[in-house]
Amino acid sequence: MNSLLKHMVDMTGHRDHTMLDISVISAVQELANASQTRVLSLVTIRGKTFVRPRARIRAGEVAHMLENLDPHHAGEPLVNITALAHCISHHESSADVVNELGGHTLWLPIWMGDKCDTCLEIINPTPYTPDTIHVIGGIVSVYRNFQNLLDYSERDSLTGLLNRKTFDDQLAKMLAASTESHSVTLPGEPERRSPRDQEKQWLAVVDVDHFKLVNDRFGHLYGDEVLILIANLLTSSFRSQDRVFRFGGEEFVVLLRSTTLENAKKIIERFRMSVAAHDFPQVGKVTVSVGFVSISALDAPVMILGHADQALYYAKSHGRNMACHYDELVQDGLLQTVTSNDTAEFF
């Protein structure tokens, strides 16, 4: 009982989805004495649902988040996991099957009304006792309620993306991660030249091209539908570990976690091309412009956003429907930055 209370206190003390995921699988793993527990994301892309693991803990190990190492892989098709697909389609609370190794796999969908985009998966060598299932059910209920509370406070009401007020906290966490990186050179230290393929954190600003014309010509209802569809394309194009925000109007911001410049370009370009290829109902074709920049712990958040905005402005003023990297624009002499008294002026 003391262990259960400790886990409940831990879960309800978080204000972040990532730490909530870590807490719930840690609690379930210990209380169910499972061999493995995972948090799965259910993602719908072009009408098909895919399953992606986003957090995992194994017996004797520490819980950790899982990254999608192949950004082009959507995940395991839900239809391939027969028992889970049946459970989801019939809006059931659980599915328990004997897996190929003779153990038991228990799936517990996290229902938010009629929607399910998260599922717990618990693997155990032996069948689950009624008492264990009862305890796990209580943990899942607390997890679901807290997910609801976090979603309500963090999400944009139109698109379902993270809202502006959650951005500062997420960026602060990225800056903290950058501070711990060996690539950071502190004042007074000799400059460290990093290999070109070094993984970094990135910030991208996305703006819908000619969005005012969409509203003026088709009306705000179709304009809202365009924003919702672009939000869906953002979610499906970027990785599960990235964070996508709606800043207001037709502007979005993406924080890309730990990836190389080459991969960041591929992910951003994939999204841009997905939008350009999409047929928007009534409206037809819509494009987006993107400006992005690497995140440095030595830069103020306002400067990081300013650099991405400058790259976005360059894309807007040079034909739109393109993605521009701030550092490359500066290196090529297309943008100039003069730093004075810790502020930056752009020309």
PDB file of C-alpha atoms in Angstrom, residues 154 163 178 287:
ATOM      1  CA  GLU A 154      -1.889  22.683 -22.636  1.00  0.00           C
ATOM      2  CA  ASN A 163      -0.646  26.019 -27.054  1.00  0.00           C
ATOM      3  CA  SER A 178      21.687  21.870 -24.506  1.00  0.00           C
ATOM      4  CA  THR A 287       1.573  26.003 -49.015  1.00  0.00           C
TER       5      THR A 287
END
